[in-house]
XYZ file of C-alpha atoms in Angstrom:
388
model
C -101.256 -121.255 15.889
C -103.509 -119.191 18.134
C -103.149 -115.452 17.888
C -102.099 -113.746 21.050
C -104.450 -110.810 22.131
C -102.928 -107.347 22.180
C -101.795 -106.722 25.806
C -103.812 -103.427 25.828
C -106.999 -105.449 25.211
C -106.263 -107.560 28.272
C -105.302 -104.428 30.362
C -108.426 -102.546 29.418
C -110.650 -105.632 30.040
C -108.852 -106.199 33.386
C -109.383 -102.597 34.534
C -113.122 -102.749 33.485
C -113.514 -105.916 35.478
C -111.744 -104.927 38.699
C -113.440 -101.519 38.723
C -116.821 -103.069 38.300
C -116.320 -105.543 41.039
C -115.734 -102.551 43.428
C -118.234 -99.996 42.123
C -121.077 -102.423 41.450
C -122.251 -102.316 45.111
C -124.035 -99.004 44.529
C -127.083 -100.223 42.570
C -127.342 -103.239 44.737
C -127.602 -101.477 48.137
C -131.299 -101.205 48.247
C -131.839 -104.986 47.584
C -129.131 -105.930 50.092
C -130.531 -103.801 52.832
C -134.018 -105.369 52.305
C -132.734 -108.948 52.089
C -130.440 -108.678 55.024
C -132.743 -106.558 57.174
C -130.270 -103.724 57.558
C -130.607 -99.921 57.084
C -129.540 -98.398 53.755
C -126.868 -96.489 55.600
C -125.417 -99.637 57.141
C -125.473 -101.356 53.626
C -123.675 -98.312 52.263
C -120.593 -99.219 54.445
C -120.043 -102.079 52.136
C -118.569 -99.517 49.571
C -116.000 -98.371 52.130
C -115.334 -102.001 53.099
C -113.856 -102.660 49.642
C -112.609 -99.136 48.773
C -110.542 -98.303 51.908
C -108.273 -101.391 51.871
C -107.751 -101.042 48.196
C -106.538 -97.462 48.651
C -104.364 -98.149 51.638
C -102.660 -101.242 50.238
C -101.883 -99.863 46.788
C -98.400 -98.544 47.624
C -97.413 -102.129 48.956
C -98.881 -103.754 45.959
C -96.610 -101.733 43.786
C -93.550 -102.831 45.798
C -94.693 -106.540 45.415
C -95.227 -105.984 41.681
C -91.615 -104.735 41.280
C -90.248 -107.824 43.013
C -92.424 -110.679 42.097
C -93.582 -109.482 38.619
C -96.720 -107.982 37.198
C -98.379 -111.028 35.797
C -98.491 -113.105 39.075
C -99.958 -110.132 40.907
C -102.678 -109.639 38.402
C -103.689 -113.301 38.280
C -103.752 -113.568 42.118
C -105.861 -110.396 42.392
C -108.369 -111.513 39.736
C -108.603 -115.152 41.069
C -109.029 -113.915 44.713
C -111.748 -111.410 43.792
C -113.497 -114.191 41.836
C -113.551 -116.567 44.789
C -114.556 -113.775 47.203
C -117.397 -112.794 44.968
C -118.739 -116.263 45.002
C -118.464 -116.094 48.834
C -120.290 -112.799 48.922
C -123.106 -114.492 47.025
C -123.384 -117.032 49.803
C -122.965 -114.513 52.699
C -125.634 -115.223 55.419
C -125.554 -111.756 56.909
C -124.059 -108.289 56.795
C -120.841 -109.101 58.796
C -119.983 -112.007 56.486
C -120.646 -109.939 53.445
C -118.590 -106.917 54.750
C -115.664 -109.289 55.523
C -115.709 -110.731 51.969
C -115.803 -107.242 50.438
C -112.929 -106.083 52.696
C -110.784 -109.114 51.583
C -111.695 -108.561 47.971
C -110.633 -104.903 48.299
C -107.393 -105.853 49.977
C -106.428 -108.586 47.490
C -107.870 -106.851 44.483
C -105.509 -103.845 45.037
C -102.603 -106.035 43.677
C -104.164 -105.627 40.139
C -104.703 -101.904 39.312
C -101.081 -100.786 40.144
C -99.580 -103.836 38.322
C -101.818 -103.160 35.216
C -100.794 -99.553 35.335
C -97.054 -100.333 35.606
C -97.427 -102.934 32.792
C -98.349 -100.140 30.378
C -94.967 -98.508 31.168
C -93.187 -101.757 30.819
C -94.804 -102.898 27.506
C -95.207 -99.849 25.469
C -92.528 -97.481 24.147
C -92.540 -93.859 24.982
C -93.963 -92.893 21.622
C -97.050 -95.099 22.198
C -97.352 -94.914 25.932
C -99.814 -92.064 26.361
C -102.290 -93.701 24.019
C -101.898 -96.944 25.908
C -102.639 -95.104 29.131
C -105.634 -93.598 27.494
C -106.948 -97.230 26.961
C -106.071 -98.132 30.549
C -108.223 -95.205 31.845
C -111.012 -96.158 29.511
C -111.540 -99.202 31.592
C -112.979 -96.984 34.250
C -115.484 -95.534 31.805
C -116.342 -98.882 30.387
C -117.160 -100.091 34.009
C -119.385 -96.987 34.408
C -121.422 -97.358 31.335
C -121.308 -101.095 30.824
C -120.115 -103.183 33.820
C -122.111 -101.583 36.615
C -125.398 -101.237 34.718
C -125.137 -104.876 33.733
C -124.682 -105.922 37.284
C -127.596 -103.680 38.283
C -129.819 -105.404 35.549
C -128.842 -108.861 36.774
C -129.585 -107.839 40.292
C -133.039 -106.500 39.320
C -133.818 -109.644 37.373
C -132.308 -112.437 39.514
C -131.384 -110.918 42.799
C -128.114 -109.250 44.141
C -126.496 -112.578 44.918
C -126.465 -113.448 41.301
C -124.791 -110.244 40.416
C -121.848 -111.341 42.632
C -121.867 -114.768 40.929
C -121.688 -113.079 37.544
C -118.773 -110.875 38.450
C -117.102 -113.914 40.033
C -117.362 -115.722 36.744
C -116.022 -112.645 34.777
C -113.005 -112.247 37.124
C -112.205 -115.917 36.844
C -112.205 -115.697 33.102
C -109.999 -112.607 33.282
C -107.607 -114.479 35.594
C -107.330 -117.309 33.037
C -106.856 -114.931 30.153
C -104.083 -113.022 31.870
C -102.483 -116.274 32.927
C -102.457 -117.634 29.416
C -101.831 -114.541 27.214
C -100.398 -111.736 29.175
C -96.617 -111.136 28.531
C -94.240 -112.069 31.269
C -92.411 -108.965 32.494
C -89.337 -109.793 34.550
C -89.290 -108.381 38.046
C -87.683 -104.875 37.956
C -86.374 -104.634 41.534
C -85.684 -108.167 42.653
C -83.097 -108.254 45.378
C -83.504 -104.546 46.174
C -84.601 -103.558 49.690
C -87.740 -101.578 50.434
C -85.686 -98.764 51.770
C -83.504 -98.557 48.643
C -86.651 -98.795 46.409
C -88.278 -95.783 48.157
C -85.019 -93.888 48.345
C -84.825 -94.140 44.541
C -88.413 -93.070 44.211
C -88.168 -90.198 46.568
C -84.978 -88.944 44.942
C -87.132 -88.181 41.751
C -87.050 -84.451 41.182
C -90.340 -82.721 41.762
C -92.000 -85.849 43.011
C -94.131 -83.927 45.544
C -95.349 -81.648 42.745
C -96.361 -84.691 40.728
C -98.251 -86.326 43.577
C -99.817 -83.072 44.626
C -100.961 -82.191 41.063
C -102.408 -85.680 40.834
C -104.207 -85.362 44.302
C -105.785 -82.017 43.263
C -106.909 -83.304 39.903
C -108.397 -86.479 41.338
C -110.122 -84.386 43.968
C -111.759 -82.300 41.174
C -112.772 -85.451 39.426
C -114.196 -86.998 42.530
C -116.211 -83.978 43.384
C -117.720 -83.890 39.852
C -118.422 -87.603 39.758
C -120.188 -87.593 43.102
C -122.226 -84.413 42.927
C -122.972 -83.838 39.156
C -125.917 -86.266 39.109
C -127.561 -84.552 42.042
C -126.796 -81.061 40.663
C -128.580 -81.864 37.353
C -131.550 -83.723 39.029
C -132.159 -80.884 41.452
C -131.622 -78.021 39.053
C -133.990 -79.334 36.415
C -136.287 -81.587 38.522
C -135.276 -84.902 36.977
C -135.688 -88.388 38.254
C -132.890 -90.834 38.605
C -134.091 -92.464 35.414
C -134.342 -89.338 33.502
C -130.774 -88.259 34.427
C -129.325 -91.581 33.196
C -128.878 -90.406 29.511
C -126.946 -87.326 30.819
C -124.652 -89.573 32.723
C -124.074 -91.831 29.716
C -123.104 -88.708 27.677
C -120.739 -87.619 30.409
C -119.107 -91.136 30.429
C -118.733 -90.979 26.656
C -117.049 -87.661 27.132
C -114.549 -89.299 29.398
C -113.906 -91.903 26.797
C -113.350 -89.304 24.079
C -111.134 -87.352 26.480
C -108.912 -90.404 27.077
C -108.599 -91.086 23.276
C -107.779 -87.370 22.636
C -105.399 -87.143 25.574
C -103.558 -90.337 24.398
C -102.958 -88.942 21.048
C -101.865 -85.571 22.352
C -99.600 -87.065 24.962
C -97.644 -88.944 22.319
C -97.103 -85.825 20.233
C -96.623 -82.900 22.753
C -94.872 -82.437 26.083
C -96.918 -84.227 28.546
C -96.906 -81.852 31.545
C -98.038 -79.069 29.194
C -101.158 -81.035 28.288
C -101.934 -81.671 31.931
C -101.543 -77.917 32.902
C -103.591 -76.632 29.936
C -106.350 -79.277 30.456
C -106.568 -78.464 34.111
C -106.792 -74.722 33.590
C -109.546 -75.262 31.064
C -111.273 -77.713 33.370
C -111.239 -75.162 36.154
C -113.005 -72.621 33.903
C -115.555 -75.090 32.758
C -116.285 -76.211 36.361
C -116.938 -72.598 37.330
C -119.293 -72.107 34.417
C -121.130 -75.440 34.902
C -121.930 -75.062 38.596
C -122.005 -71.205 38.868
C -123.484 -69.635 35.826
C -127.171 -70.871 36.033
C -127.345 -71.959 32.419
C -130.368 -73.745 30.942
C -130.460 -77.494 30.661
C -128.767 -78.043 27.220
C -125.750 -75.802 27.971
C -125.313 -77.473 31.322
C -125.181 -80.936 29.723
C -122.639 -79.691 27.062
C -120.546 -78.134 29.729
C -120.639 -81.363 31.790
C -119.473 -83.468 28.732
C -116.781 -80.877 27.920
C -115.478 -80.743 31.472
C -115.306 -84.571 31.717
C -113.663 -84.742 28.326
C -111.104 -82.096 29.130
C -110.241 -83.472 32.600
C -109.963 -87.018 31.144
C -107.638 -85.751 28.407
C -105.059 -84.852 31.069
C -104.752 -88.364 32.433
C -102.972 -90.439 29.654
C -100.254 -87.831 29.316
C -99.822 -87.409 33.091
C -99.550 -91.184 33.667
C -97.184 -91.681 30.718
C -95.013 -88.997 32.175
C -94.971 -90.666 35.614
C -94.008 -94.030 34.108
C -90.649 -92.697 32.915
C -89.591 -91.155 36.195
C -88.372 -94.319 37.930
C -88.479 -97.175 35.445
C -86.878 -99.848 37.781
C -89.286 -98.773 40.561
C -92.280 -98.237 38.331
C -94.544 -100.355 40.560
C -93.591 -98.401 43.607
C -94.004 -95.078 41.827
C -97.501 -96.008 40.581
C -98.331 -97.294 44.052
C -97.886 -93.742 45.453
C -99.859 -92.385 42.381
C -102.651 -94.906 43.198
C -102.669 -93.724 46.825
C -103.065 -90.107 45.771
C -105.819 -91.280 43.251
C -107.918 -92.807 46.160
C -107.118 -90.022 48.562
C -108.143 -87.458 45.990
C -111.488 -89.069 45.490
C -112.051 -88.919 49.263
C -110.966 -85.248 49.460
C -113.153 -84.324 46.467
C -116.338 -85.699 48.142
C -115.493 -83.888 51.345
C -114.717 -80.589 49.514
C -117.920 -80.954 47.557
C -119.940 -81.439 50.690
C -118.365 -78.459 52.555
C -118.698 -76.246 49.387
C -122.470 -77.186 49.020
C -123.004 -76.659 52.733
C -121.285 -73.199 52.642
C -122.472 -71.774 49.500
C -124.652 -74.124 47.538
C -123.670 -75.204 44.039
C -122.064 -71.684 43.525
C -119.729 -72.707 46.304
C -118.930 -75.866 44.355
C -118.253 -73.714 41.322
C -115.451 -71.917 43.255
C -114.242 -75.248 44.570
C -113.885 -76.582 40.965
C -112.056 -73.436 39.951
C -109.707 -73.748 42.981
C -108.846 -77.367 42.450
C -108.242 -77.085 38.698
C -105.933 -74.031 39.139
C -104.240 -75.688 42.122
C -103.470 -78.871 39.956
C -102.105 -76.719 37.143
C -100.016 -74.745 39.579
C -98.403 -77.766 41.276
C -97.622 -79.261 37.765
C -95.995 -76.140 36.418
C -92.476 -76.969 37.809
C -92.764 -80.385 35.794
C -92.566 -78.383 32.615
C -88.927 -77.390 33.235
C -88.069 -80.960 34.103
C -89.599 -82.286 30.937
C -87.727 -79.614 28.885
C -84.437 -80.686 30.512
C -85.062 -84.345 29.860
C -85.672 -83.576 26.158
C -82.453 -81.608 25.825
């Protein structure tokens, strides 16, 4: 009898694949712009072509997941992204390529929310934070493994073969999910959309939860986007020379998810989030504002990423318990604030650098971390009441 893979292995692999399919466009832009005869700026719009529909459709994907089941949504998403990746490899021009990326972002949005909600469905509360840590590690695995692999394939064979490769990977993932992923019965079949959102919006302190997540993701987005440039400009490094630093930072995120998962299964989850965000705020202030030499800057960057990542498993595990029968809809709203936070973080970072250089970004990091912690403080009382 064939052994069935642990669901968390499939979930982590699925997150790694779907995140790679969206973020791999970065290292391909130069080759795409040359091959299609377009500017680099125009080629850069391909990132938004996939990212924007994925963000906007996430709440609706959660609703569908609650009604139709997690497994069908994940399989449809992965198979659609696979087919559309093959279509992208054959795109004759920019318009066709942008259209396939838009469709891939739209249909691919069915997967992340369903995968996140599946963690809440499949794992008991005493293991859920660690499982959420593995879910989050899919993002780091995409950053240090998936995207560099697609970049290497593009450099060796051309950008079209990178799309072919990710198409094959997503097709294999779709087949694996279809064969081995547990069937989770629909949680809200027969329930109207209005009733679903009424139940979600009746969750106490929901706006605090979403606001804290928005502020934390904004801090993360600002760091992820501007940290490489900060290190390169501060120490006169090339893109190749800064790569080891970014690998260390990604490993810090992996370590933070593992640590946060273990802490989240042992201690009150909102407490972990609040403490981690306060520490992250102080580390961000020191990283960008203190003018340290290279080695301390790298150490601070790794610690900041580790600490910020440590807050995520507990936070998501806490959110999974708030509306169990509407878990997909709840995580759809969280996914919306995830994507919105990344957009806000990039904007805040640009404004901070424009107004005060990297010292301005130090203050922005401090403000976002403190704001995330302050918004989450009321959740401590709710968690205490739930335990009692």
